[in-house]
PDB file of C-alpha atoms in Angstrom:
ATOM      1  CA  GLU X 296      32.632-146.670 196.396  1.00 51.00           C
ATOM      2  CA  THR X 297      29.599-146.298 198.682  1.00 66.00           C
ATOM      3  CA  GLY X 298      26.358-144.846 197.444  1.00 88.00           C
ATOM      4  CA  VAL X 299      23.996-142.407 199.117  1.00 93.00           C
ATOM      5  CA  THR X 300      22.429-143.663 202.329  1.00 94.00           C
ATOM      6  CA  GLN X 301      19.415-142.145 204.035  1.00 96.00           C
ATOM      7  CA  SER X 302      17.965-142.705 207.484  1.00 96.00           C
ATOM      8  CA  PRO X 303      15.487-143.575 208.688  1.00 96.00           C
ATOM      9  CA  THR X 304      13.744-145.448 205.861  1.00 95.00           C
ATOM     10  CA  HIS X 305      10.282-144.885 207.296  1.00 96.00           C
ATOM     11  CA  LEU X 306       8.931-142.446 209.849  1.00 96.00           C
ATOM     12  CA  ILE X 307       5.523-141.604 211.295  1.00 98.00           C
ATOM     13  CA  LYS X 308       5.021-138.229 212.976  1.00 98.00           C
ATOM     14  CA  THR X 309       2.110-136.276 214.368  1.00 98.00           C
ATOM     15  CA  ARG X 310       0.998-132.958 212.913  1.00 98.00           C
ATOM     16  CA  GLY X 311       2.871-130.075 214.578  1.00 97.00           C
ATOM     17  CA  GLN X 312       5.922-132.145 215.466  1.00 98.00           C
ATOM     18  CA  GLN X 313       9.439-131.651 214.142  1.00 98.00           C
ATOM     19  CA  VAL X 314      11.477-134.191 212.168  1.00 98.00           C
ATOM     20  CA  THR X 315      15.114-134.619 211.139  1.00 98.00           C
ATOM     21  CA  LEU X 316      16.108-136.740 208.161  1.00 98.00           C
ATOM     22  CA  ARG X 317      19.710-137.716 207.477  1.00 98.00           C
ATOM     23  CA  CYS X 318      21.781-138.340 204.396  1.00 97.00           C
ATOM     24  CA  SER X 319      25.319-139.606 203.834  1.00 95.00           C
ATOM     25  CA  SER X 320      26.623-138.582 200.451  1.00 90.00           C
ATOM     26  CA  GLN X 321      28.502-140.783 198.027  1.00 87.00           C
ATOM     27  CA  SER X 322      32.233-140.925 198.650  1.00 84.00           C
ATOM     28  CA  GLY X 323      33.966-138.004 196.902  1.00 81.00           C
ATOM     29  CA  HIS X 324      30.789-135.944 196.457  1.00 84.00           C
ATOM     30  CA  ASN X 325      30.643-132.479 198.064  1.00 86.00           C
ATOM     31  CA  THR X 326      27.128-131.391 197.088  1.00 88.00           C
ATOM     32  CA  VAL X 327      23.847-132.586 198.549  1.00 91.00           C
ATOM     33  CA  SER X 328      20.342-131.820 197.297  1.00 92.00           C
ATOM     34  CA  TRP X 329      17.019-132.678 198.889  1.00 96.00           C
ATOM     35  CA  TYR X 330      13.795-133.451 197.043  1.00 96.00           C
ATOM     36  CA  GLN X 331      10.231-134.075 198.128  1.00 97.00           C
ATOM     37  CA  GLN X 332       8.219-136.626 196.158  1.00 94.00           C
ATOM     38  CA  ALA X 333       4.518-136.641 196.937  1.00 94.00           C
ATOM     39  CA  LEU X 334       2.524-139.724 195.996  1.00 90.00           C
ATOM     40  CA  GLY X 335       2.076-139.981 192.237  1.00 87.00           C
ATOM     41  CA  GLN X 336       4.244-136.944 191.507  1.00 90.00           C
ATOM     42  CA  GLY X 337       7.778-136.239 190.346  1.00 92.00           C
ATOM     43  CA  PRO X 338      10.324-135.122 192.928  1.00 94.00           C
ATOM     44  CA  GLN X 339      10.419-131.399 193.712  1.00 95.00           C
ATOM     45  CA  PHE X 340      13.606-129.532 194.635  1.00 93.00           C
ATOM     46  CA  ILE X 341      13.765-128.355 198.247  1.00 95.00           C
ATOM     47  CA  PHE X 342      17.342-127.031 198.488  1.00 93.00           C
ATOM     48  CA  GLN X 343      20.977-127.775 197.746  1.00 91.00           C
ATOM     49  CA  TYR X 344      24.077-127.535 199.933  1.00 91.00           C
ATOM     50  CA  TYR X 345      27.575-127.078 198.530  1.00 87.00           C
ATOM     51  CA  ARG X 346      30.565-127.000 200.875  1.00 84.00           C
ATOM     52  CA  GLU X 347      28.309-126.484 203.895  1.00 89.00           C
ATOM     53  CA  GLU X 348      26.381-123.526 202.475  1.00 90.00           C
ATOM     54  CA  GLU X 349      22.920-123.359 200.937  1.00 89.00           C
ATOM     55  CA  ASN X 350      23.353-123.087 197.182  1.00 84.00           C
ATOM     56  CA  GLY X 351      19.803-122.753 195.948  1.00 86.00           C
ATOM     57  CA  ARG X 352      16.309-123.256 197.281  1.00 90.00           C
ATOM     58  CA  GLY X 353      13.027-124.314 195.791  1.00 90.00           C
ATOM     59  CA  ASN X 354       9.537-123.111 196.616  1.00 93.00           C
ATOM     60  CA  PHE X 355       9.372-124.445 200.160  1.00 96.00           C
ATOM     61  CA  PRO X 356       8.595-122.475 203.345  1.00 97.00           C
ATOM     62  CA  PRO X 357      11.277-121.615 205.932  1.00 96.00           C
ATOM     63  CA  ARG X 358      10.123-124.410 208.222  1.00 98.00           C
ATOM     64  CA  PHE X 359      12.092-126.639 205.833  1.00 98.00           C
ATOM     65  CA  SER X 360      15.747-126.144 206.767  1.00 97.00           C
ATOM     66  CA  GLY X 361      18.979-128.014 206.286  1.00 96.00           C
ATOM     67  CA  LEU X 362      22.576-128.470 207.253  1.00 96.00           C
ATOM     68  CA  GLN X 363      25.654-129.868 205.598  1.00 95.00           C
ATOM     69  CA  PHE X 364      28.551-131.078 207.721  1.00 93.00           C
ATOM     70  CA  PRO X 365      32.312-131.000 207.027  1.00 92.00           C
ATOM     71  CA  ASN X 366      32.171-134.645 205.906  1.00 89.00           C
ATOM     72  CA  TYR X 367      29.468-133.556 203.389  1.00 89.00           C
ATOM     73  CA  SER X 368      26.678-135.503 205.080  1.00 93.00           C
ATOM     74  CA  SER X 369      23.447-133.574 205.462  1.00 96.00           C
ATOM     75  CA  GLU X 370      20.263-133.169 207.460  1.00 97.00           C
ATOM     76  CA  LEU X 371      16.814-132.011 206.443  1.00 98.00           C
ATOM     77  CA  ASN X 372      14.726-130.541 209.255  1.00 98.00           C
ATOM     78  CA  VAL X 373      11.025-129.869 209.014  1.00 98.00           C
ATOM     79  CA  ASN X 374       9.263-127.958 211.779  1.00 97.00           C
ATOM     80  CA  ALA X 375       5.548-127.727 212.528  1.00 98.00           C
ATOM     81  CA  LEU X 376       4.702-130.740 210.386  1.00 98.00           C
ATOM     82  CA  GLU X 377       1.570-130.594 208.260  1.00 98.00           C
ATOM     83  CA  LEU X 378      -0.398-133.458 206.747  1.00 97.00           C
ATOM     84  CA  ASP X 379       0.760-132.376 203.265  1.00 97.00           C
ATOM     85  CA  ASP X 380       4.370-132.962 204.291  1.00 98.00           C
ATOM     86  CA  SER X 381       3.702-136.686 203.964  1.00 98.00           C
ATOM     87  CA  ALA X 382       5.978-137.771 201.122  1.00 97.00           C
ATOM     88  CA  LEU X 383       9.121-139.611 200.104  1.00 95.00           C
ATOM     89  CA  TYR X 384      12.143-137.410 200.819  1.00 97.00           C
ATOM     90  CA  LEU X 385      15.076-138.061 198.536  1.00 96.00           C
ATOM     91  CA  CYS X 386      18.663-137.012 199.004  1.00 95.00           C
ATOM     92  CA  ALA X 387      21.018-136.723 196.023  1.00 92.00           C
ATOM     93  CA  SER X 388      24.743-136.147 196.061  1.00 90.00           C
ATOM     94  CA  SER X 389      26.992-134.859 193.304  1.00 84.00           C
ATOM     95  CA  LEU X 390      30.459-133.499 192.667  1.00 78.00           C
ATOM     96  CA  GLY X 391      30.765-129.759 192.308  1.00 70.00           C
ATOM     97  CA  GLY X 392      28.078-127.173 192.914  1.00 57.00           C
ATOM     98  CA  ALA X 393      26.389-127.777 189.585  1.00 52.00           C
ATOM     99  CA  GLY X 394      26.002-131.494 189.345  1.00 48.00           C
ATOM    100  CA  GLY X 395      24.478-131.155 185.933  1.00 47.00           C
ATOM    101  CA  ASP X 396      27.554-132.328 184.122  1.00 55.00           C
ATOM    102  CA  TYR X 397      28.638-134.850 186.675  1.00 60.00           C
ATOM    103  CA  GLY X 398      25.352-136.474 187.481  1.00 71.00           C
ATOM    104  CA  TYR X 399      23.500-137.022 190.707  1.00 83.00           C
ATOM    105  CA  THR X 400      23.350-140.174 192.824  1.00 87.00           C
ATOM    106  CA  PHE X 401      20.097-140.621 194.709  1.00 92.00           C
ATOM    107  CA  GLY X 402      19.440-142.432 197.938  1.00 93.00           C
ATOM    108  CA  SER X 403      16.449-144.725 198.424  1.00 92.00           C
ATOM    109  CA  GLY X 404      14.607-142.077 200.402  1.00 94.00           C
ATOM    110  CA  THR X 405      12.819-141.634 203.700  1.00 96.00           C
ATOM    111  CA  ARG X 406       9.073-142.222 203.664  1.00 95.00           C
ATOM    112  CA  LEU X 407       7.518-139.669 206.047  1.00 98.00           C
ATOM    113  CA  THR X 408       3.898-140.050 207.114  1.00 98.00           C
ATOM    114  CA  VAL X 409       2.267-137.239 209.079  1.00 98.00           C
ATOM    115  CA  VAL X 410      -0.907-138.179 210.951  1.00 97.00           C
TER     116      VAL X 410
ATOM    117  CA  ALA R 292      13.007-120.997 183.964  1.00 76.00           C
ATOM    118  CA  GLN R 293      13.264-124.671 183.130  1.00 84.00           C
ATOM    119  CA  SER R 294      10.438-127.152 182.774  1.00 90.00           C
ATOM    120  CA  VAL R 295       9.767-130.655 181.539  1.00 94.00           C
ATOM    121  CA  THR R 296       6.634-132.150 180.018  1.00 96.00           C
ATOM    122  CA  GLN R 297       6.243-135.894 179.804  1.00 97.00           C
ATOM    123  CA  LEU R 298       3.604-136.390 177.188  1.00 96.00           C
ATOM    124  CA  ASP R 299       2.219-139.702 178.455  1.00 96.00           C
ATOM    125  CA  SER R 300       1.357-140.493 182.054  1.00 96.00           C
ATOM    126  CA  HIS R 301       1.050-144.212 181.268  1.00 97.00           C
ATOM    127  CA  VAL R 302       2.511-146.359 178.480  1.00 98.00           C
ATOM    128  CA  SER R 303       1.657-150.033 178.093  1.00 98.00           C
ATOM    129  CA  VAL R 304       3.661-152.364 175.811  1.00 98.00           C
ATOM    130  CA  SER R 305       4.022-156.080 175.263  1.00 97.00           C
ATOM    131  CA  GLU R 306       7.241-157.837 176.171  1.00 97.00           C
ATOM    132  CA  GLY R 307       9.634-157.808 173.216  1.00 97.00           C
ATOM    133  CA  THR R 308       8.087-154.750 171.534  1.00 98.00           C
ATOM    134  CA  PRO R 309       9.688-151.287 171.304  1.00 98.00           C
ATOM    135  CA  VAL R 310       9.358-148.687 174.030  1.00 98.00           C
ATOM    136  CA  LEU R 311       8.931-144.948 173.404  1.00 98.00           C
ATOM    137  CA  LEU R 312       8.584-142.519 176.309  1.00 98.00           C
ATOM    138  CA  ARG R 313       8.183-138.913 175.185  1.00 98.00           C
ATOM    139  CA  CYS R 314       9.653-135.819 176.824  1.00 97.00           C
ATOM    140  CA  ASN R 315       9.741-132.139 175.861  1.00 97.00           C
ATOM    141  CA  TYR R 316      11.743-129.564 177.769  1.00 94.00           C
ATOM    142  CA  SER R 317      12.055-125.823 178.168  1.00 91.00           C
ATOM    143  CA  SER R 318      15.274-124.164 179.302  1.00 82.00           C
ATOM    144  CA  SER R 319      16.796-120.690 179.287  1.00 75.00           C
ATOM    145  CA  TYR R 320      20.358-121.999 179.320  1.00 73.00           C
ATOM    146  CA  SER R 321      22.174-124.914 177.739  1.00 75.00           C
ATOM    147  CA  PRO R 322      20.389-127.807 179.384  1.00 82.00           C
ATOM    148  CA  SER R 323      21.627-131.059 180.757  1.00 85.00           C
ATOM    149  CA  LEU R 324      18.957-133.724 180.362  1.00 90.00           C
ATOM    150  CA  PHE R 325      18.504-136.987 182.187  1.00 92.00           C
ATOM    151  CA  TRP R 326      16.237-139.981 182.338  1.00 96.00           C
ATOM    152  CA  TYR R 327      15.789-141.642 185.712  1.00 95.00           C
ATOM    153  CA  VAL R 328      13.889-144.839 186.546  1.00 96.00           C
ATOM    154  CA  GLN R 329      12.129-145.574 189.815  1.00 94.00           C
ATOM    155  CA  HIS R 330      11.005-149.072 190.701  1.00 91.00           C
ATOM    156  CA  PRO R 331       8.298-149.444 193.369  1.00 84.00           C
ATOM    157  CA  ASN R 332       9.464-148.376 196.821  1.00 75.00           C
ATOM    158  CA  LYS R 333      12.945-147.656 195.488  1.00 79.00           C
ATOM    159  CA  GLY R 334      15.041-144.552 194.918  1.00 83.00           C
ATOM    160  CA  LEU R 335      15.920-143.093 191.552  1.00 90.00           C
ATOM    161  CA  GLN R 336      18.408-144.740 189.231  1.00 91.00           C
ATOM    162  CA  LEU R 337      20.099-142.829 186.419  1.00 91.00           C
ATOM    163  CA  LEU R 338      19.449-144.383 183.007  1.00 94.00           C
ATOM    164  CA  LEU R 339      21.327-141.881 180.872  1.00 92.00           C
ATOM    165  CA  LYS R 340      22.323-138.234 180.587  1.00 89.00           C
ATOM    166  CA  TYR R 341      22.927-135.641 177.879  1.00 88.00           C
ATOM    167  CA  THR R 342      25.442-132.873 178.612  1.00 79.00           C
ATOM    168  CA  SER R 343      26.099-131.191 175.232  1.00 74.00           C
ATOM    169  CA  ALA R 344      28.184-133.949 173.724  1.00 74.00           C
ATOM    170  CA  ALA R 345      26.745-136.498 171.277  1.00 83.00           C
ATOM    171  CA  THR R 346      23.040-135.973 170.660  1.00 88.00           C
ATOM    172  CA  LEU R 347      22.308-139.719 170.704  1.00 93.00           C
ATOM    173  CA  VAL R 348      22.911-140.946 174.212  1.00 93.00           C
ATOM    174  CA  LYS R 349      23.156-144.592 175.176  1.00 94.00           C
ATOM    175  CA  GLY R 350      22.302-145.654 178.676  1.00 94.00           C
ATOM    176  CA  ILE R 351      22.009-148.748 180.788  1.00 94.00           C
ATOM    177  CA  ASN R 352      19.788-151.752 180.102  1.00 94.00           C
ATOM    178  CA  GLY R 353      19.535-151.024 176.370  1.00 96.00           C
ATOM    179  CA  PHE R 354      17.874-147.623 176.684  1.00 97.00           C
ATOM    180  CA  GLU R 355      18.848-144.638 174.569  1.00 97.00           C
ATOM    181  CA  ALA R 356      17.624-141.098 174.011  1.00 97.00           C
ATOM    182  CA  GLU R 357      18.111-138.499 171.310  1.00 94.00           C
ATOM    183  CA  PHE R 358      18.478-134.798 172.054  1.00 93.00           C
ATOM    184  CA  LYS R 359      16.696-132.720 169.387  1.00 93.00           C
ATOM    185  CA  LYS R 360      17.207-129.024 170.034  1.00 90.00           C
ATOM    186  CA  SER R 361      14.924-127.914 167.190  1.00 91.00           C
ATOM    187  CA  GLU R 362      12.068-129.916 168.676  1.00 93.00           C
ATOM    188  CA  THR R 363      13.098-129.371 172.329  1.00 93.00           C
ATOM    189  CA  SER R 364      12.648-133.088 172.813  1.00 95.00           C
ATOM    190  CA  PHE R 365      14.532-135.865 174.583  1.00 96.00           C
ATOM    191  CA  HIS R 366      12.530-139.044 173.973  1.00 98.00           C
ATOM    192  CA  LEU R 367      13.574-142.341 175.581  1.00 98.00           C
ATOM    193  CA  THR R 368      13.546-145.521 173.522  1.00 98.00           C
ATOM    194  CA  LYS R 369      14.350-149.199 173.821  1.00 98.00           C
ATOM    195  CA  PRO R 370      14.114-151.692 170.940  1.00 97.00           C
ATOM    196  CA  SER R 371      12.664-154.547 172.960  1.00 97.00           C
ATOM    197  CA  ALA R 372      10.873-154.289 176.300  1.00 97.00           C
ATOM    198  CA  HIS R 373      11.577-156.689 179.134  1.00 97.00           C
ATOM    199  CA  MET R 374       9.306-157.437 182.069  1.00 96.00           C
ATOM    200  CA  SER R 375      11.892-155.935 184.409  1.00 95.00           C
ATOM    201  CA  ASP R 376      11.516-152.560 182.634  1.00 97.00           C
ATOM    202  CA  ALA R 377       8.128-152.024 184.281  1.00 97.00           C
ATOM    203  CA  ALA R 378       8.614-148.928 186.457  1.00 96.00           C
ATOM    204  CA  GLU R 379       8.104-145.160 186.648  1.00 96.00           C
ATOM    205  CA  TYR R 380      10.334-143.090 184.362  1.00 98.00           C
ATOM    206  CA  PHE R 381      11.220-139.460 184.890  1.00 97.00           C
ATOM    207  CA  CYS R 382      12.611-136.999 182.373  1.00 96.00           C
ATOM    208  CA  VAL R 383      14.734-134.379 184.109  1.00 93.00           C
ATOM    209  CA  VAL R 384      16.363-131.086 183.094  1.00 90.00           C
ATOM    210  CA  SER R 385      19.169-129.170 184.768  1.00 83.00           C
ATOM    211  CA  GLU R 386      20.474-125.839 183.539  1.00 70.00           C
ATOM    212  CA  SER R 387      24.237-125.797 183.189  1.00 56.00           C
ATOM    213  CA  GLY R 388      25.904-122.422 183.229  1.00 49.00           C
ATOM    214  CA  GLY R 389      23.137-120.658 185.090  1.00 45.00           C
ATOM    215  CA  SER R 390      22.990-120.025 188.809  1.00 43.00           C
ATOM    216  CA  ASN R 391      20.185-122.522 189.239  1.00 45.00           C
ATOM    217  CA  TYR R 392      21.561-126.018 189.607  1.00 70.00           C
ATOM    218  CA  LYS R 393      18.387-127.768 190.613  1.00 80.00           C
ATOM    219  CA  LEU R 394      16.927-130.737 188.788  1.00 86.00           C
ATOM    220  CA  THR R 395      13.434-130.198 187.464  1.00 90.00           C
ATOM    221  CA  PHE R 396      11.464-133.424 187.058  1.00 94.00           C
ATOM    222  CA  GLY R 397       8.579-134.251 184.815  1.00 95.00           C
ATOM    223  CA  LYS R 398       5.495-135.828 186.362  1.00 94.00           C
ATOM    224  CA  GLY R 399       6.618-139.267 185.302  1.00 96.00           C
ATOM    225  CA  THR R 400       5.503-141.973 182.889  1.00 97.00           C
ATOM    226  CA  LEU R 401       4.420-145.322 184.252  1.00 97.00           C
ATOM    227  CA  LEU R 402       5.592-148.105 181.960  1.00 98.00           C
ATOM    228  CA  THR R 403       3.646-151.347 182.068  1.00 97.00           C
ATOM    229  CA  VAL R 404       5.037-154.407 180.276  1.00 97.00           C
ATOM    230  CA  ASN R 405       2.556-157.151 179.452  1.00 96.00           C
ATOM    231  CA  PRO R 406       3.636-160.784 178.951  1.00 95.00           C
TER     232      PRO R 406
END
């Protein structure tokens, strides 16, 4: 059973650029959620994808967008990067749209630095 | 709306002494509650979860937590701290049965274990 893998592990981008982060979900999981963890803070929910459709969104602007593919892997895209987007981005997979009863498996994250 | 309050931002204990990390929650639906641990530069690892079964939940590495609905609390305990327990701990709530399946994290408690 493979866990959740995220790529890249680290990334440096310039303000105004666009970035794509990738996530492979745990085998058997069909739901992917993305979280942003700023330095010294708890992770904050960005959005969730269930069977290739967005299934909930947190308080993030539209320049944060995502995709889920038929194999349940996922991408997080951020356009027009701002300095405050610098954070650890975590992907979590789960089984079923809820995940609350089944538990979430987190990846190790992508550390994004915007300069 | 759901929310989590971790009552201590930093807890310091000596190796071999008990650990208590405090968490209070607020939820409109029947909550699922979790404790996650994050070691430096690592992703999140699930310690334990409560999903409306037994109120005393046992997790990995000797940790346990008790769900107290009357007090809206879900405190994490361990009888004897080990040096390897030093990390950031997050209390997390997810609302089962509602349309919102996101995880809401507390701000975290940094546990320091002194030799």
